[in-house]
C-alpha cells in the first residue's frame, strides 16, 4: 500500500531533551516536507527536500533540523525542544513534475507535547 | 508570493442541505489549487485538485469546486451534506516550485 508513515504518533517530552520524528514513504517520491499544524493557522511548512541531500527551509524552520540521506526517509530533529514546539506535525511527499500539479500525500501526524 | 484565505473559520449546516466553503487565493503564477479534508485525529486526504484543465472540478464524496480566475476564488460545494462530512477542510495553493500555502482551515459541522 502506498503510504507515508510517521513515528511516533504521540510523544510527550521535556524541554531540552533531543528527539527525532521519523518519516518514511514507499512511493519513490523526490519531494518531502514537514509541516506543523496549530489551531487557526492551518499548516505551516518547516523544511522541505527536493531530493537526496537537498534540503531547504520553509516558513518556520527555527528550532528544527532535517536530513535526507535516503530517498524514502526524511527525519525531523528537535535538538532542544521548547514548549512553543508543542504541535501536531505532518510529513508529506510528492512527485516532482512540471506544472506543480502533483498533490502531496500526508502521513497520519505526530502529536508532540513539550513540557 | 502566494497566499490563501478561507473566508469562514466555521460553517454549520443541517444534514441534507448544501455545503459552501469559501476560498480566495493570491498567486503570481498560474496556480494549482487543492482542497484537503482532515477528519478528527486523522491525516489530510485529498478531496480534489485544479490544474488548469476544466474549471469545474469534481472530487470524492460528492464534492466539487469551481475555479474562477476573475474572482480569484476556488469555493468548495456539495449539494447535500452528510453527517460523515463533518471535518476540517483546507484550501491550498501551489506554484511550479512545489511551494504550497495552506489556508487556516474551515471546520464544517453537520447537524442532524
mmCIF file of C-alpha atoms in Angstrom:
data_model
loop_
_atom_site.group_PDB
_atom_site.id
_atom_site.type_symbol
_atom_site.label_atom_id
_atom_site.label_comp_id
_atom_site.label_asym_id
_atom_site.label_seq_id
_atom_site.Cartn_x
_atom_site.Cartn_y
_atom_site.Cartn_z
ATOM 1 C CA UNK A 1 0.000 0.000 0.000
ATOM 2 C CA UNK A 2 1.314 3.435 -0.960
ATOM 3 C CA UNK A 3 1.737 5.460 2.171
ATOM 4 C CA UNK A 4 3.667 7.911 4.298
ATOM 5 C CA UNK A 5 4.429 6.673 7.786
ATOM 6 C CA UNK A 6 5.489 8.672 10.829
ATOM 7 C CA UNK A 7 6.766 7.576 14.207
ATOM 8 C CA UNK A 8 5.973 8.097 16.949
ATOM 9 C CA UNK A 9 2.321 9.105 16.629
ATOM 10 C CA UNK A 10 2.254 10.638 20.097
ATOM 11 C CA UNK A 11 5.147 11.972 22.162
ATOM 12 C CA UNK A 12 5.365 13.804 25.457
ATOM 13 C CA UNK A 13 8.797 15.095 26.353
ATOM 14 C CA UNK A 14 10.523 17.729 28.458
ATOM 15 C CA UNK A 15 12.281 20.931 27.483
ATOM 16 C CA UNK A 16 15.762 20.384 26.121
ATOM 17 C CA UNK A 17 15.615 16.645 25.533
ATOM 18 C CA UNK A 18 16.605 15.918 21.949
ATOM 19 C CA UNK A 19 14.109 13.984 19.874
ATOM 20 C CA UNK A 20 13.640 12.701 16.348
ATOM 21 C CA UNK A 21 10.406 12.097 14.478
ATOM 22 C CA UNK A 22 10.829 9.691 11.606
ATOM 23 C CA UNK A 23 9.084 9.876 8.255
ATOM 24 C CA UNK A 24 9.190 7.288 5.510
ATOM 25 C CA UNK A 25 7.432 6.965 2.138
ATOM 26 C CA UNK A 26 7.247 3.991 -0.208
ATOM 27 C CA UNK A 27 6.198 5.815 -3.379
ATOM 28 C CA UNK A 28 9.669 6.769 -4.648
ATOM 29 C CA UNK A 29 8.774 10.442 -4.324
ATOM 30 C CA UNK A 30 11.511 13.007 -4.791
ATOM 31 C CA UNK A 31 9.853 15.748 -2.755
ATOM 32 C CA UNK A 32 9.308 15.504 1.009
ATOM 33 C CA UNK A 33 8.216 18.101 3.502
ATOM 34 C CA UNK A 34 7.458 18.699 7.174
ATOM 35 C CA UNK A 35 4.584 20.857 8.422
ATOM 36 C CA UNK A 36 3.287 21.862 11.787
ATOM 37 C CA UNK A 37 -0.403 22.435 12.388
ATOM 38 C CA UNK A 38 -1.597 24.884 15.040
ATOM 39 C CA UNK A 39 -5.198 25.982 15.695
ATOM 40 C CA UNK A 40 -6.292 28.828 13.447
ATOM 41 C CA UNK A 41 -3.033 28.814 11.481
ATOM 42 C CA UNK A 42 -3.507 25.907 9.098
ATOM 43 C CA UNK A 43 -0.345 24.041 8.154
ATOM 44 C CA UNK A 44 2.977 25.835 8.012
ATOM 45 C CA UNK A 45 5.989 24.383 6.313
ATOM 46 C CA UNK A 46 9.076 23.724 8.434
ATOM 47 C CA UNK A 47 11.555 22.212 5.973
ATOM 48 C CA UNK A 48 11.400 20.533 2.615
ATOM 49 C CA UNK A 49 13.600 18.410 0.427
ATOM 50 C CA UNK A 50 13.675 18.189 -3.364
ATOM 51 C CA UNK A 51 15.825 15.067 -3.382
ATOM 52 C CA UNK A 52 18.560 13.196 -1.523
ATOM 53 C CA UNK A 53 20.975 15.595 0.189
ATOM 54 C CA UNK A 54 18.900 18.596 -0.961
ATOM 55 C CA UNK A 55 17.003 20.352 1.838
ATOM 56 C CA UNK A 56 15.786 23.885 2.389
ATOM 57 C CA UNK A 57 13.982 25.987 4.961
ATOM 58 C CA UNK A 58 10.257 26.534 4.882
ATOM 59 C CA UNK A 59 8.375 29.263 6.702
ATOM 60 C CA UNK A 60 9.064 28.208 10.305
ATOM 61 C CA UNK A 61 12.439 26.399 10.439
ATOM 62 C CA UNK A 62 13.740 27.788 13.756
ATOM 63 C CA UNK A 63 14.466 25.060 16.295
ATOM 64 C CA UNK A 64 14.313 22.210 13.770
ATOM 65 C CA UNK A 65 16.759 20.221 11.675
ATOM 66 C CA UNK A 66 16.246 17.673 8.920
ATOM 67 C CA UNK A 67 18.319 15.308 6.866
ATOM 68 C CA UNK A 68 17.750 13.414 3.619
ATOM 69 C CA UNK A 69 20.325 10.671 3.315
ATOM 70 C CA UNK A 70 17.979 8.261 1.580
ATOM 71 C CA UNK A 71 15.142 8.991 -0.807
ATOM 72 C CA UNK A 72 12.487 7.305 1.305
ATOM 73 C CA UNK A 73 13.341 8.850 4.711
ATOM 74 C CA UNK A 74 13.124 12.419 5.968
ATOM 75 C CA UNK A 75 13.524 12.639 9.754
ATOM 76 C CA UNK A 76 12.701 15.780 11.721
ATOM 77 C CA UNK A 77 15.089 16.565 14.570
ATOM 78 C CA UNK A 78 14.461 18.832 17.535
ATOM 79 C CA UNK A 79 17.838 19.343 19.182
ATOM 80 C CA UNK A 80 16.493 21.211 22.208
ATOM 81 C CA UNK A 81 12.697 21.195 22.238
ATOM 82 C CA UNK A 82 10.797 24.040 23.841
ATOM 83 C CA UNK A 83 7.121 24.337 24.841
ATOM 84 C CA UNK A 84 6.336 26.511 21.795
ATOM 85 C CA UNK A 85 7.095 23.476 19.648
ATOM 86 C CA UNK A 86 4.104 21.679 21.092
ATOM 87 C CA UNK A 87 2.086 20.996 17.966
ATOM 88 C CA UNK A 88 0.747 18.459 15.502
ATOM 89 C CA UNK A 89 3.348 17.559 12.895
ATOM 90 C CA UNK A 90 2.763 16.161 9.419
ATOM 91 C CA UNK A 91 5.188 14.705 6.945
ATOM 92 C CA UNK A 92 4.242 14.755 3.265
ATOM 93 C CA UNK A 93 5.688 13.592 -0.029
ATOM 94 C CA UNK A 94 5.023 14.051 -3.716
ATOM 95 C CA UNK A 95 6.482 13.573 -7.140
ATOM 96 C CA UNK A 96 8.325 16.470 -8.679
ATOM 97 C CA UNK A 97 6.866 17.256 -12.041
ATOM 98 C CA UNK A 98 6.177 20.049 -14.430
ATOM 99 C CA UNK A 99 3.366 22.454 -13.610
ATOM 100 C CA UNK A 100 3.341 21.810 -9.875
ATOM 101 C CA UNK A 101 0.127 19.840 -10.100
ATOM 102 C CA UNK A 102 1.260 16.796 -8.149
ATOM 103 C CA UNK A 103 -0.601 16.540 -4.898
ATOM 104 C CA UNK A 104 1.162 15.814 -1.636
ATOM 105 C CA UNK A 105 0.451 12.637 0.306
ATOM 106 C CA UNK A 106 0.367 13.109 4.043
ATOM 107 C CA UNK A 107 1.366 10.927 6.939
ATOM 108 C CA UNK A 108 -1.017 10.342 9.878
ATOM 109 C CA UNK A 109 0.555 13.038 12.051
ATOM 110 C CA UNK A 110 2.642 13.156 15.225
ATOM 111 C CA UNK A 111 1.236 14.934 18.233
ATOM 112 C CA UNK A 112 4.129 16.383 20.238
ATOM 113 C CA UNK A 113 3.844 17.895 23.695
ATOM 114 C CA UNK A 114 6.874 19.614 25.231
ATOM 115 C CA UNK A 115 6.580 20.250 28.964
ATOM 116 C CA UNK B 1 4.185 35.497 -3.168
ATOM 117 C CA UNK B 2 1.092 33.404 -2.942
ATOM 118 C CA UNK B 3 -1.487 33.050 -0.199
ATOM 119 C CA UNK B 4 -4.868 31.557 0.604
ATOM 120 C CA UNK B 5 -7.768 32.992 2.578
ATOM 121 C CA UNK B 6 -10.554 30.778 3.796
ATOM 122 C CA UNK B 7 -13.361 33.168 4.463
ATOM 123 C CA UNK B 8 -15.115 31.171 7.193
ATOM 124 C CA UNK B 9 -13.420 29.529 10.139
ATOM 125 C CA UNK B 10 -16.577 27.573 10.968
ATOM 126 C CA UNK B 11 -19.580 26.548 8.870
ATOM 127 C CA UNK B 12 -22.612 24.761 10.288
ATOM 128 C CA UNK B 13 -25.258 23.104 8.098
ATOM 129 C CA UNK B 14 -28.088 20.661 8.578
ATOM 130 C CA UNK B 15 -27.875 17.186 7.120
ATOM 131 C CA UNK B 16 -29.248 17.141 3.588
ATOM 132 C CA UNK B 17 -28.665 20.851 2.917
ATOM 133 C CA UNK B 18 -25.999 22.307 0.599
ATOM 134 C CA UNK B 19 -22.442 22.997 1.701
ATOM 135 C CA UNK B 20 -20.394 26.013 0.611
ATOM 136 C CA UNK B 21 -16.829 26.509 1.878
ATOM 137 C CA UNK B 22 -15.220 29.651 0.510
ATOM 138 C CA UNK B 23 -11.617 30.095 -0.570
ATOM 139 C CA UNK B 24 -9.823 33.020 -2.202
ATOM 140 C CA UNK B 25 -6.240 32.844 -3.362
ATOM 141 C CA UNK B 26 -3.462 35.140 -4.411
ATOM 142 C CA UNK B 27 -0.751 33.965 -6.789
ATOM 143 C CA UNK B 28 1.682 35.498 -9.251
ATOM 144 C CA UNK B 29 1.634 32.348 -11.341
ATOM 145 C CA UNK B 30 -1.000 30.116 -12.821
ATOM 146 C CA UNK B 31 -1.547 28.112 -9.675
ATOM 147 C CA UNK B 32 -2.605 24.603 -8.886
ATOM 148 C CA UNK B 33 -5.334 24.551 -6.264
ATOM 149 C CA UNK B 34 -6.362 21.795 -3.897
ATOM 150 C CA UNK B 35 -8.898 21.014 -1.238
ATOM 151 C CA UNK B 36 -7.903 18.630 1.534
ATOM 152 C CA UNK B 37 -10.103 17.216 4.282
ATOM 153 C CA UNK B 38 -8.996 16.277 7.788
ATOM 154 C CA UNK B 39 -11.295 14.135 9.895
ATOM 155 C CA UNK B 40 -10.788 14.206 13.677
ATOM 156 C CA UNK B 41 -7.480 12.643 14.708
ATOM 157 C CA UNK B 42 -6.671 11.755 11.100
ATOM 158 C CA UNK B 43 -4.206 12.921 8.487
ATOM 159 C CA UNK B 44 -5.065 15.004 5.433
ATOM 160 C CA UNK B 45 -6.844 13.450 2.480
ATOM 161 C CA UNK B 46 -7.056 14.990 -0.987
ATOM 162 C CA UNK B 47 -10.626 15.874 -1.997
ATOM 163 C CA UNK B 48 -9.938 17.408 -5.390
ATOM 164 C CA UNK B 49 -7.459 19.497 -7.366
ATOM 165 C CA UNK B 50 -7.466 22.074 -10.123
ATOM 166 C CA UNK B 51 -4.552 22.046 -12.567
ATOM 167 C CA UNK B 52 -5.567 24.402 -15.408
ATOM 168 C CA UNK B 53 -7.816 21.952 -17.199
ATOM 169 C CA UNK B 54 -11.599 22.134 -16.641
ATOM 170 C CA UNK B 55 -12.611 24.947 -14.300
ATOM 171 C CA UNK B 56 -15.259 22.806 -12.593
ATOM 172 C CA UNK B 57 -13.516 20.045 -10.726
ATOM 173 C CA UNK B 58 -15.245 17.015 -9.256
ATOM 174 C CA UNK B 59 -13.783 15.249 -6.269
ATOM 175 C CA UNK B 60 -14.525 12.408 -3.941
ATOM 176 C CA UNK B 61 -17.640 12.040 -1.766
ATOM 177 C CA UNK B 62 -19.761 14.298 -3.995
ATOM 178 C CA UNK B 63 -17.684 17.437 -3.525
ATOM 179 C CA UNK B 64 -16.812 19.799 -6.345
ATOM 180 C CA UNK B 65 -15.106 23.150 -6.740
ATOM 181 C CA UNK B 66 -15.098 25.824 -9.395
ATOM 182 C CA UNK B 67 -12.013 27.810 -10.335
ATOM 183 C CA UNK B 68 -12.918 31.435 -11.093
ATOM 184 C CA UNK B 69 -9.871 33.347 -12.215
ATOM 185 C CA UNK B 70 -11.654 36.719 -12.380
ATOM 186 C CA UNK B 71 -12.693 36.359 -8.744
ATOM 187 C CA UNK B 72 -9.516 34.506 -7.634
ATOM 188 C CA UNK B 73 -11.786 32.014 -5.927
ATOM 189 C CA UNK B 74 -11.947 28.241 -5.576
ATOM 190 C CA UNK B 75 -15.031 27.561 -3.475
ATOM 191 C CA UNK B 76 -15.908 24.021 -2.409
ATOM 192 C CA UNK B 77 -19.509 22.842 -2.670
ATOM 193 C CA UNK B 78 -21.639 19.775 -2.092
ATOM 194 C CA UNK B 79 -25.368 19.586 -2.875
ATOM 195 C CA UNK B 80 -26.392 17.621 0.198
ATOM 196 C CA UNK B 81 -24.394 17.344 3.425
ATOM 197 C CA UNK B 82 -23.947 14.049 5.209
ATOM 198 C CA UNK B 83 -23.050 13.537 8.837
ATOM 199 C CA UNK B 84 -19.764 11.958 7.753
ATOM 200 C CA UNK B 85 -18.744 15.245 6.072
ATOM 201 C CA UNK B 86 -18.101 16.841 9.463
ATOM 202 C CA UNK B 87 -14.369 17.634 9.391
ATOM 203 C CA UNK B 88 -11.837 20.396 8.846
ATOM 204 C CA UNK B 89 -11.249 21.485 5.252
ATOM 205 C CA UNK B 90 -8.139 23.159 3.900
ATOM 206 C CA UNK B 91 -7.775 25.099 0.684
ATOM 207 C CA UNK B 92 -4.236 25.002 -0.709
ATOM 208 C CA UNK B 93 -2.449 26.903 -3.493
ATOM 209 C CA UNK B 94 0.713 25.564 -5.090
ATOM 210 C CA UNK B 95 3.088 27.047 -7.645
ATOM 211 C CA UNK B 96 5.516 25.381 -10.031
ATOM 212 C CA UNK B 97 8.224 25.279 -7.382
ATOM 213 C CA UNK B 98 6.225 22.992 -5.087
ATOM 214 C CA UNK B 99 5.637 25.892 -2.695
ATOM 215 C CA UNK B 100 2.315 25.023 -1.032
ATOM 216 C CA UNK B 101 0.360 27.530 1.021
ATOM 217 C CA UNK B 102 -2.461 26.376 3.264
ATOM 218 C CA UNK B 103 -5.481 28.320 4.345
ATOM 219 C CA UNK B 104 -6.267 28.469 8.054
ATOM 220 C CA UNK B 105 -8.984 25.845 7.627
ATOM 221 C CA UNK B 106 -12.781 25.738 7.849
ATOM 222 C CA UNK B 107 -14.444 23.490 10.365
ATOM 223 C CA UNK B 108 -17.667 22.011 8.981
ATOM 224 C CA UNK B 109 -20.321 20.925 11.449
ATOM 225 C CA UNK B 110 -23.313 18.890 10.228
ATOM 226 C CA UNK B 111 -26.404 18.899 12.401
ATOM 227 C CA UNK B 112 -28.899 16.018 12.315
#
